[in-house]
PDB file of C-alpha atoms in Angstrom:
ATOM      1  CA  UNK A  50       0.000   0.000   0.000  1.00 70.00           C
ATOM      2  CA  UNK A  51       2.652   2.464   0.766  1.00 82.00           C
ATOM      3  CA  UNK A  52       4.724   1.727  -2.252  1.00 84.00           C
ATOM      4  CA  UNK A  53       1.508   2.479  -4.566  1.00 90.00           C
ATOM      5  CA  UNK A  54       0.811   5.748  -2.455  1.00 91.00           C
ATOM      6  CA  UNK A  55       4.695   6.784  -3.376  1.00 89.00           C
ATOM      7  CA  UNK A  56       4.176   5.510  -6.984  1.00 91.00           C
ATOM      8  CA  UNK A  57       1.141   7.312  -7.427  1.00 92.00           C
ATOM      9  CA  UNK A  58       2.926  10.451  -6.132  1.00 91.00           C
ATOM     10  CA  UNK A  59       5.261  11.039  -8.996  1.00 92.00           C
ATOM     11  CA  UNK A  60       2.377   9.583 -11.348  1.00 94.00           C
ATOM     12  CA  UNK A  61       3.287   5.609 -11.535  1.00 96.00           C
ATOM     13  CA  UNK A  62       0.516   3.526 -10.780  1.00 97.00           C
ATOM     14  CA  UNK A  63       0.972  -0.636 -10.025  1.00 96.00           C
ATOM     15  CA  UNK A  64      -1.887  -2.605 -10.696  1.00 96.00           C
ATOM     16  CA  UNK A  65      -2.410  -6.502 -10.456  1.00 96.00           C
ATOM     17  CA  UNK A  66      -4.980  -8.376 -12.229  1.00 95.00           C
ATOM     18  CA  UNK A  67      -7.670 -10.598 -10.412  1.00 95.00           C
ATOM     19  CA  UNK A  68     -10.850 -11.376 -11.090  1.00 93.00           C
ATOM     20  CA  UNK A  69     -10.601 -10.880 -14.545  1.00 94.00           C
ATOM     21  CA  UNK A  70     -10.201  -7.036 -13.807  1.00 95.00           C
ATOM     22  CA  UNK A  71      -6.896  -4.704 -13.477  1.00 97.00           C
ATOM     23  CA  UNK A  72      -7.429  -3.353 -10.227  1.00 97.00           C
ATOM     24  CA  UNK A  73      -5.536  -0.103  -7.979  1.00 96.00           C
ATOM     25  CA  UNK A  74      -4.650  -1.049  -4.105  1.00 95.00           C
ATOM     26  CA  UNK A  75      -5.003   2.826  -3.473  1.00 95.00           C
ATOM     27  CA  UNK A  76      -8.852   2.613  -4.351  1.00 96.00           C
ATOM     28  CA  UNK A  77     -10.879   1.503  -1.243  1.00 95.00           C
ATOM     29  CA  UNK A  78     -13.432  -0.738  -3.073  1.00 95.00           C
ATOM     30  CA  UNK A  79     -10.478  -2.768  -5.593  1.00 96.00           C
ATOM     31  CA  UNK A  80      -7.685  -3.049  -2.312  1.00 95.00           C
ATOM     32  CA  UNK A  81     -11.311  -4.958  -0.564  1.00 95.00           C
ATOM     33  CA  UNK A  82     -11.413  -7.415  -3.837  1.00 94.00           C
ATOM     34  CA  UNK A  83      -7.520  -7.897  -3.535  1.00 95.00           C
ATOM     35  CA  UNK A  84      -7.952  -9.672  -0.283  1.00 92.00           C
ATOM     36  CA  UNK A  85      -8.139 -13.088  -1.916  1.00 92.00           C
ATOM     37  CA  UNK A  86      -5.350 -12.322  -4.034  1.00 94.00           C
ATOM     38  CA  UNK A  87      -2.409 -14.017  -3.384  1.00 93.00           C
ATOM     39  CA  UNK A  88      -0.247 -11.402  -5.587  1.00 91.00           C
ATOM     40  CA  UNK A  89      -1.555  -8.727  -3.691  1.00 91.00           C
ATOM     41  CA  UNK A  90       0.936 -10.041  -0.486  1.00 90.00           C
ATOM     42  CA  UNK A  91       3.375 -12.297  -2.596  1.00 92.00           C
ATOM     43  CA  UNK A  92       7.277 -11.751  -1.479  1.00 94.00           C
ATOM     44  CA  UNK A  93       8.721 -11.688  -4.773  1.00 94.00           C
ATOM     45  CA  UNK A  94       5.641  -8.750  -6.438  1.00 94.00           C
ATOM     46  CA  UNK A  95       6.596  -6.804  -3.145  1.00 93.00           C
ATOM     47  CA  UNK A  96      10.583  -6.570  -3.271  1.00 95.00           C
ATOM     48  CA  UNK A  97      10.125  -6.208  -7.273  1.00 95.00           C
ATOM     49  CA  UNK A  98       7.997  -3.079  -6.196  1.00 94.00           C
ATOM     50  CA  UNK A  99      10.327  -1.641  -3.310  1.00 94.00           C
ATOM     51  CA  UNK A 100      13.296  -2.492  -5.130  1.00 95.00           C
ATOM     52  CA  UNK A 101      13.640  -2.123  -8.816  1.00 95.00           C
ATOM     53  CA  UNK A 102      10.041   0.172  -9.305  1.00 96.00           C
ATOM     54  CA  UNK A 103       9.914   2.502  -6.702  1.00 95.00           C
ATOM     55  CA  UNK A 104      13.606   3.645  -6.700  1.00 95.00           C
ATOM     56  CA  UNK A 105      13.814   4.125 -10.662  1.00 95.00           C
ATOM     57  CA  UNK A 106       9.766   6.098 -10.141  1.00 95.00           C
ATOM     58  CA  UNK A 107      11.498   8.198  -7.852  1.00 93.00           C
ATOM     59  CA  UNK A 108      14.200   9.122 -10.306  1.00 93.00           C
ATOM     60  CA  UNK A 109      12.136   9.152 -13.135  1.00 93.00           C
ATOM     61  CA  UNK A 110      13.807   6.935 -15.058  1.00 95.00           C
ATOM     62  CA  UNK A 111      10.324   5.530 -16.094  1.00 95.00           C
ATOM     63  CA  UNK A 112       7.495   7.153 -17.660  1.00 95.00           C
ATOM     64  CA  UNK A 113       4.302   7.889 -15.871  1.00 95.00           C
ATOM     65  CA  UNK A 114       1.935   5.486 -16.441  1.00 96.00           C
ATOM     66  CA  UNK A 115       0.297   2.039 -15.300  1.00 97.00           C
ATOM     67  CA  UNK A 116       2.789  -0.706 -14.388  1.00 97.00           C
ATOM     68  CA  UNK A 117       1.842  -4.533 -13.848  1.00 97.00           C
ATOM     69  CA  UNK A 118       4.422  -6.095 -11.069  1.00 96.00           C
ATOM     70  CA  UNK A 119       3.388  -9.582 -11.578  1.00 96.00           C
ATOM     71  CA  UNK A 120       4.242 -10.601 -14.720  1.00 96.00           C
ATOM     72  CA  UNK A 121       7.156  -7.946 -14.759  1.00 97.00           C
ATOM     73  CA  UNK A 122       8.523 -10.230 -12.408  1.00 96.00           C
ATOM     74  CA  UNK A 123       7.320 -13.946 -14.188  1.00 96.00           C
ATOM     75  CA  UNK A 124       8.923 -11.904 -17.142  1.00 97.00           C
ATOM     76  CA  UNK A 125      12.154 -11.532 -14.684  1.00 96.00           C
ATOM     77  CA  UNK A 126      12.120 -14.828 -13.724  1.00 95.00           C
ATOM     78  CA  UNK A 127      12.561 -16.348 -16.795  1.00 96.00           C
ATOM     79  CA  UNK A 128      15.749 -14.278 -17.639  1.00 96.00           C
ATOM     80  CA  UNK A 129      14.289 -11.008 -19.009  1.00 97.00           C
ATOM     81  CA  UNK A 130      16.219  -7.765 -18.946  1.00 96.00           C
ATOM     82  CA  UNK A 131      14.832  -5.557 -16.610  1.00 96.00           C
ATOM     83  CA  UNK A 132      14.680  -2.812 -19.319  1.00 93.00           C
ATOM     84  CA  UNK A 133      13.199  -5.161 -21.936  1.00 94.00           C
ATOM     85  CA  UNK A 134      10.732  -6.284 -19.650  1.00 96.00           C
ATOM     86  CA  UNK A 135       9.534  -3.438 -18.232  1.00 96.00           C
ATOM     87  CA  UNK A 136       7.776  -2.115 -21.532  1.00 93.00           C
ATOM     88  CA  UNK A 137       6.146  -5.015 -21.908  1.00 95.00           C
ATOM     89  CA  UNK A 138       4.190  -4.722 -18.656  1.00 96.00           C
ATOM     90  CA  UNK A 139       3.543  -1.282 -18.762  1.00 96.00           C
ATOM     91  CA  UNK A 140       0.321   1.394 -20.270  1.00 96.00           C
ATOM     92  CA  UNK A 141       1.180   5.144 -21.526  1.00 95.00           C
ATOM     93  CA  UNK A 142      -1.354   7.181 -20.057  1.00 96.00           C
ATOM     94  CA  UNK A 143      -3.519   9.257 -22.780  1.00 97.00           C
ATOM     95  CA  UNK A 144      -2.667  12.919 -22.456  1.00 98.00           C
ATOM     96  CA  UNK A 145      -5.642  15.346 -23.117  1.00 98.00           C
ATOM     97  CA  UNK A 146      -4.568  18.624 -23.369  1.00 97.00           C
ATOM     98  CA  UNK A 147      -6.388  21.677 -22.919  1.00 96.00           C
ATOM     99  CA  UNK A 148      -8.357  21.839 -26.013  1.00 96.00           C
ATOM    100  CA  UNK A 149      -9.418  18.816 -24.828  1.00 97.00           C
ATOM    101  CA  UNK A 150      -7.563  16.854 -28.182  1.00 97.00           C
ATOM    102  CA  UNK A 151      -6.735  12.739 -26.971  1.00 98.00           C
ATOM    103  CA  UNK A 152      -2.571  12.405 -27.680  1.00 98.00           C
ATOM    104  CA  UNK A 153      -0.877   8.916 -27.133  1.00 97.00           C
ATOM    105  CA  UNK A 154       2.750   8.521 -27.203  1.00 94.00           C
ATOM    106  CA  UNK A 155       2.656  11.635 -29.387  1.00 93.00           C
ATOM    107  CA  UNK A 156       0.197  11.029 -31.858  1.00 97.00           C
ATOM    108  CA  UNK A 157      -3.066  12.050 -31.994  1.00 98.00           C
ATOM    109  CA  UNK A 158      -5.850   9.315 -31.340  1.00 97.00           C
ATOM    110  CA  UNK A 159      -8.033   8.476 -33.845  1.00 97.00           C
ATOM    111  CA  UNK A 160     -11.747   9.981 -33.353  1.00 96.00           C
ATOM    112  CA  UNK A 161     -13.369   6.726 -33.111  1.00 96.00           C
ATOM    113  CA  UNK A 162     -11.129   5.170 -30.464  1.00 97.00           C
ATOM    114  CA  UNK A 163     -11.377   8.710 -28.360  1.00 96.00           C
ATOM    115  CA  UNK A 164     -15.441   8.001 -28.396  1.00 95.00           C
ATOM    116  CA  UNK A 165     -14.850   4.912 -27.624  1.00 96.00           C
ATOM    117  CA  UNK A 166     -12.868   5.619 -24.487  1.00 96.00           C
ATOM    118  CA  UNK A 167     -15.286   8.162 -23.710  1.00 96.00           C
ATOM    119  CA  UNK A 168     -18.474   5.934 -23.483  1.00 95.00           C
ATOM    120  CA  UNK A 169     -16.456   4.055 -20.695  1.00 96.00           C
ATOM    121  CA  UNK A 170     -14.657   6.872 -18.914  1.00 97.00           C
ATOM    122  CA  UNK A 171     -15.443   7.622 -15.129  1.00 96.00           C
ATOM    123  CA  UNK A 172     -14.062   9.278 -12.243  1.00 97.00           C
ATOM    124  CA  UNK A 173     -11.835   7.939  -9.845  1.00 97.00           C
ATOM    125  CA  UNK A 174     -12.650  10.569  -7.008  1.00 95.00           C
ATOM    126  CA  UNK A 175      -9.962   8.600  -4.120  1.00 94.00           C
ATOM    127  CA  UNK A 176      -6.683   9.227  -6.891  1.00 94.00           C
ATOM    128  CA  UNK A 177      -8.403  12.361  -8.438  1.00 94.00           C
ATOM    129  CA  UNK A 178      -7.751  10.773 -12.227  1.00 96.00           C
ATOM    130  CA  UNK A 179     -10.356   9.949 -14.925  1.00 98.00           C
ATOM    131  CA  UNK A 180     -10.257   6.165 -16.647  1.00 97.00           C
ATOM    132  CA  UNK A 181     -11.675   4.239 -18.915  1.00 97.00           C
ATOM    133  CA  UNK A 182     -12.693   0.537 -18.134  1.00 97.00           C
ATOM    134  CA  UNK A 183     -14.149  -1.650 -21.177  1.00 96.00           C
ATOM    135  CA  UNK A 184     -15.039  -5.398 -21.016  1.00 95.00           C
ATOM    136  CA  UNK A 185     -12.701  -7.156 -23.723  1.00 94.00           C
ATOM    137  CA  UNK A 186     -14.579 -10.563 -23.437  1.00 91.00           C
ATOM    138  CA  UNK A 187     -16.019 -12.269 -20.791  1.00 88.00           C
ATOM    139  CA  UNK A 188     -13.950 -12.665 -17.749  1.00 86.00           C
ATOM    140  CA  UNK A 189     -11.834 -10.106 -18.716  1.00 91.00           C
ATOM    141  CA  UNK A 190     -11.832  -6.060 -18.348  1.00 96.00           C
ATOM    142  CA  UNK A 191      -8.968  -3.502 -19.898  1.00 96.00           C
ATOM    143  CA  UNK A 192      -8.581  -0.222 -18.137  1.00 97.00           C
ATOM    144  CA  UNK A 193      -5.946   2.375 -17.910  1.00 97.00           C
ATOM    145  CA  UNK A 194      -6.154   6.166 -16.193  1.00 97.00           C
ATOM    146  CA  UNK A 195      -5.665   9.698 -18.649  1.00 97.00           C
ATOM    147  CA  UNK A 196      -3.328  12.240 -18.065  1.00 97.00           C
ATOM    148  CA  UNK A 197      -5.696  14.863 -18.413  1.00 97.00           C
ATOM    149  CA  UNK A 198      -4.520  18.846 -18.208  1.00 96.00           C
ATOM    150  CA  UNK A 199      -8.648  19.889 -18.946  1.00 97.00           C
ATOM    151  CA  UNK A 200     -11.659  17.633 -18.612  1.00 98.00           C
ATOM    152  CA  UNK A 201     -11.997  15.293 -21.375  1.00 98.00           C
ATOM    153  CA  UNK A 202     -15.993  15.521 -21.228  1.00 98.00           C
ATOM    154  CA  UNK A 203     -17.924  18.689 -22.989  1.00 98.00           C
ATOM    155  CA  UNK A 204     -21.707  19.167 -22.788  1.00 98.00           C
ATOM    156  CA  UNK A 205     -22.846  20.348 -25.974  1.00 97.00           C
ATOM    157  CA  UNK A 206     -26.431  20.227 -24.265  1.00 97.00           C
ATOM    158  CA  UNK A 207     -27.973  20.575 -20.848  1.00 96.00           C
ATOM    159  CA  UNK A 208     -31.690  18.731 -20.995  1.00 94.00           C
ATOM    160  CA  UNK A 209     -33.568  20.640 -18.050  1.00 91.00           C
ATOM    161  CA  UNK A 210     -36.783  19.785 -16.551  1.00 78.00           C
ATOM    162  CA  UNK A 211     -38.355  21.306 -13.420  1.00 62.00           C
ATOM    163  CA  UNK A 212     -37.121  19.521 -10.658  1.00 54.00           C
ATOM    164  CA  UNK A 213     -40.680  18.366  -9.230  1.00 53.00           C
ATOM    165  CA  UNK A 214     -41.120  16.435 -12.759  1.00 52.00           C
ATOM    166  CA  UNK A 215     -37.751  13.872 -12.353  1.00 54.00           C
ATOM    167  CA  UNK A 216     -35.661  12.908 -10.015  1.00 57.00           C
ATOM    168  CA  UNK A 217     -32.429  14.191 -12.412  1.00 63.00           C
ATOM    169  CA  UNK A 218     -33.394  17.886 -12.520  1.00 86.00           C
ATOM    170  CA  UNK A 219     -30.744  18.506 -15.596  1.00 93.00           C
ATOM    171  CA  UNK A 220     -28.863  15.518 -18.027  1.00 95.00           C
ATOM    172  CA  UNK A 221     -25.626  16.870 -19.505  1.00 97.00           C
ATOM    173  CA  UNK A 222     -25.625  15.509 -22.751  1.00 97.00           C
ATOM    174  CA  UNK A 223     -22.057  14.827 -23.652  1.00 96.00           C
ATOM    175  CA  UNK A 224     -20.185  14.780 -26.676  1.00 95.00           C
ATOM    176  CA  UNK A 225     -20.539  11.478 -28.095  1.00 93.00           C
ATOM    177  CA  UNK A 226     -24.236  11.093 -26.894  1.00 94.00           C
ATOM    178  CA  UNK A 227     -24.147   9.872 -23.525  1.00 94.00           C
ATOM    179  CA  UNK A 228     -26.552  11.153 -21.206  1.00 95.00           C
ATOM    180  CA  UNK A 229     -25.450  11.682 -17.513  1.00 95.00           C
ATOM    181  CA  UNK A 230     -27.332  13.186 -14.728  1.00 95.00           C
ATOM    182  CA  UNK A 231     -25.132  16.903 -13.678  1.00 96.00           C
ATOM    183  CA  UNK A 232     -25.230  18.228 -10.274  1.00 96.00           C
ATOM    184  CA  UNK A 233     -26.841  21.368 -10.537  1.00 94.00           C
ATOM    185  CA  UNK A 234     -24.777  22.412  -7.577  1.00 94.00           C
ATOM    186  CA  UNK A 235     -21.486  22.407  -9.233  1.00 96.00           C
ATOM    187  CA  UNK A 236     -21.422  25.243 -11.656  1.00 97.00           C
ATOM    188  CA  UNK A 237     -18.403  27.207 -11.273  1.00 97.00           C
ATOM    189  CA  UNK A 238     -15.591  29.002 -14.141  1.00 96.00           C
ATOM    190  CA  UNK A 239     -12.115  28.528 -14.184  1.00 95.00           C
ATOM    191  CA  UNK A 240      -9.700  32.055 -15.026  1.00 93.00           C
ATOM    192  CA  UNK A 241     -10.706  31.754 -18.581  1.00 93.00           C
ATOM    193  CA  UNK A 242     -14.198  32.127 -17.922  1.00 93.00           C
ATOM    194  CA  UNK A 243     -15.281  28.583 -19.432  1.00 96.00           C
ATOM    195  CA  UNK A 244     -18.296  27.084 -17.726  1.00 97.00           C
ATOM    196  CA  UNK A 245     -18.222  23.531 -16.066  1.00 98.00           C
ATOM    197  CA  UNK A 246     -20.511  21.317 -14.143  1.00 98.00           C
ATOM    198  CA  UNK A 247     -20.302  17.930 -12.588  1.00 98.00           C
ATOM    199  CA  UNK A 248     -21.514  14.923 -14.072  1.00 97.00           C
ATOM    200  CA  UNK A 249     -22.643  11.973 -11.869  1.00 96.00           C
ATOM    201  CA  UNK A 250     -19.694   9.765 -11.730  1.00 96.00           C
ATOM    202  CA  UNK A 251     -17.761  11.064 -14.525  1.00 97.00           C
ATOM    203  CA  UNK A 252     -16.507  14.228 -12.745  1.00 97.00           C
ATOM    204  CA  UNK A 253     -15.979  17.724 -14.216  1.00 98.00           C
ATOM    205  CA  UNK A 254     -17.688  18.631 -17.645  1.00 98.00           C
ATOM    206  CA  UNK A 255     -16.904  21.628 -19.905  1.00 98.00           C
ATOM    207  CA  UNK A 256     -20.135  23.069 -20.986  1.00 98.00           C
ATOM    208  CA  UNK A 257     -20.131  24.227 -24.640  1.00 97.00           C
ATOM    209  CA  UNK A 258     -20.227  27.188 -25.711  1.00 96.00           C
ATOM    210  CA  UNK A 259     -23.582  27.563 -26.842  1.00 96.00           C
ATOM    211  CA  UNK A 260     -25.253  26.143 -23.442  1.00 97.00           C
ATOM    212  CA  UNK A 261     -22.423  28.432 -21.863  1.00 97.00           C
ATOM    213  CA  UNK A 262     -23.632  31.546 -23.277  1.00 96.00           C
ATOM    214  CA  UNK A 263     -27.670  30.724 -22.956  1.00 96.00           C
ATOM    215  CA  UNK A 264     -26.921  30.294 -19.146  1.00 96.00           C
ATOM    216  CA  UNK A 265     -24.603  33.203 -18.384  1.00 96.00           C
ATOM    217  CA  UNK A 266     -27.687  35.403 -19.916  1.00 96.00           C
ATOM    218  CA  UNK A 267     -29.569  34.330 -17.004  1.00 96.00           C
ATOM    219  CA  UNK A 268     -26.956  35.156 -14.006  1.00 95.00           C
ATOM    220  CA  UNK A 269     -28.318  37.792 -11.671  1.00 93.00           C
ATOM    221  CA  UNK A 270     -27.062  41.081 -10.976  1.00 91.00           C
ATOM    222  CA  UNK A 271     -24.397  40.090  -8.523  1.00 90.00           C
ATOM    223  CA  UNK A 272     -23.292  36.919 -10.915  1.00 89.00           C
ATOM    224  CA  UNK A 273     -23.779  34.736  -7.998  1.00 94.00           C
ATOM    225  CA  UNK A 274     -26.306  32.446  -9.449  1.00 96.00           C
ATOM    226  CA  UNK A 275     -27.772  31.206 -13.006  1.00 96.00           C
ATOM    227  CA  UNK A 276     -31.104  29.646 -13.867  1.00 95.00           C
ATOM    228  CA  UNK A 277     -31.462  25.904 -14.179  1.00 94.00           C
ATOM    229  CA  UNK A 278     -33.953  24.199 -14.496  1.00 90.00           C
ATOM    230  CA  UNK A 279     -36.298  26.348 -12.952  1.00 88.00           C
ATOM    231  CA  UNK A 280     -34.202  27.387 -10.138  1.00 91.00           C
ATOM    232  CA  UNK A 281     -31.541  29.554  -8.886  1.00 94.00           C
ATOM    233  CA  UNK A 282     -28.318  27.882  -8.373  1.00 95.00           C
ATOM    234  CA  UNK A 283     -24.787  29.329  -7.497  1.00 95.00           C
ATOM    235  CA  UNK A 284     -22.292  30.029  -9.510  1.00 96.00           C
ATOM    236  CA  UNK A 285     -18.928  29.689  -8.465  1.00 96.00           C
ATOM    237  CA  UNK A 286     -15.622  31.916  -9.590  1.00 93.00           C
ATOM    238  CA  UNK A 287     -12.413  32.092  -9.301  1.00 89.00           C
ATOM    239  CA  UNK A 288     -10.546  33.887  -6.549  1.00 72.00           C
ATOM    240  CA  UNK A 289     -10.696  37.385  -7.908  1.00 52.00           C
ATOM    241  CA  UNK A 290     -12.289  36.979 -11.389  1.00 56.00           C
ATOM    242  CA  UNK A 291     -16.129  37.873  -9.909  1.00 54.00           C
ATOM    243  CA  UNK A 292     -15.311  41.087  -8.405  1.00 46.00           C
ATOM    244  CA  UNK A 293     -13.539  42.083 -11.883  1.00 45.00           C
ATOM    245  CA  UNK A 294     -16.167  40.783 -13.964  1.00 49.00           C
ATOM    246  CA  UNK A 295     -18.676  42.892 -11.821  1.00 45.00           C
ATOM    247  CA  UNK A 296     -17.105  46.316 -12.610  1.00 39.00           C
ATOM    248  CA  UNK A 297     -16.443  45.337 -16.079  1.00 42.00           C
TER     249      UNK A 297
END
């Protein structure tokens, strides 16, 4: 546990597969389903970890991304180099930069493979990273986290209703077409003045521009609050920005 927490630190994550799923000891729910793993405790996986990982994470001699410590060390076993090995077992994380474009290992990815992704992304509130998890076949999941510098979701429509009517008040429609329930008590704009809300379990959205504009119409005087869905509900700023906006 402490050698993921000091992996994670510097942006290396180890994760062991059981149950036909890759899973994270530093998440609550997958270190409970690790119990039964023998891995999870196994000599060899932990001095492989404290020995030969964690020092080289710590000089960053290794990329940042998702490493797999058990067959690293079969791999080791069986005479491997250590440097052949190691990028074997190993996922680069997808960078998303802050026009929101998908880059992997410094190409672009393809626009059907980013929707792809995006229909199984969530948010992984207990390491603060978005990832996508996709069943393969049965019995057996792929998943890997993002390196994400903005949000990789955009609503490019906000489906309101008046609360009394359903029990999700507003559905963000995202990008590709998935429909996810927002928490109208999210709202807040970062220094550039783009608008974002929270989607239920898939974190921070970036509302388009569109939606962003029709919203900001409705803030009141103070622009403290907008309208949704028939309601007033705050609007959060950055530290500063709301007082200049006012006098502007």
């Amino acid at each position: 546990m402490r050698l993921a927490e000091q992996a994670a630190g510097s942006g290396h994550f180890l994760m062991l597969s059981h149950g036909g799923r890759f899973l994270n000891p530093l998440v609550r729910s997958e270190r409970r389903r690790l119990r039964d793993c023998e891995d999870f405790v196994d000599p060899g996986v932990l001095a492989l970890a404290r020995d030969e990982l964690a020092p080289r994470f710590q000089r960053r001699e290794l990329a940042r991304g998702v490493y797999f410590p058990v067959p690293l060390r079969r791999a080791l076993a069986g005479g491997a180099a250590f440097e052949d090995a190691v990028h074997r077992f190993f996922y680069d994380l997808i960078v998303i930069d802050l026009e929101q474009r998908w880059w992997w290992r410094g190409s672009q990815v393809a626009a059907r493979t980013r929707d792809f992704l995006i229909e199984h992304l969530r948010w992984e509130e207990e390491i603060g990273r978005w990832l996508f998890e996709y069943k393969v076949h049965d019995g057996w999941f792929d998943k890997s986290y993002l390196e994400a510098q903005m949000t990789p979701l955009r609503a490019v429509r906000i489906e309101e209703t008046v609360p009394d009517d359903s029990e999700d008040a507003a559905i963000l429609l995202l990008q590709t077409g998935r429909r996810v329930a927002a928490d109208l008590d999210s709202f807040h704009l970062d220094e550039e003045e783009r608008l974002f809300v929270d989607g239920e379990g898939v974190g921070e959205v970036l509302v388009g521009d569109g939606e962003r504009f029709r919203l900001l119409k409705t803030a009141d005087e103070r622009l403290g609050s907008i309208l949704v869905a028939g309601d007033r509900r705050r609007l959060r700023w950055p530290n500063g920005a709301r007082s200049a906006a006012s006098r502007g």
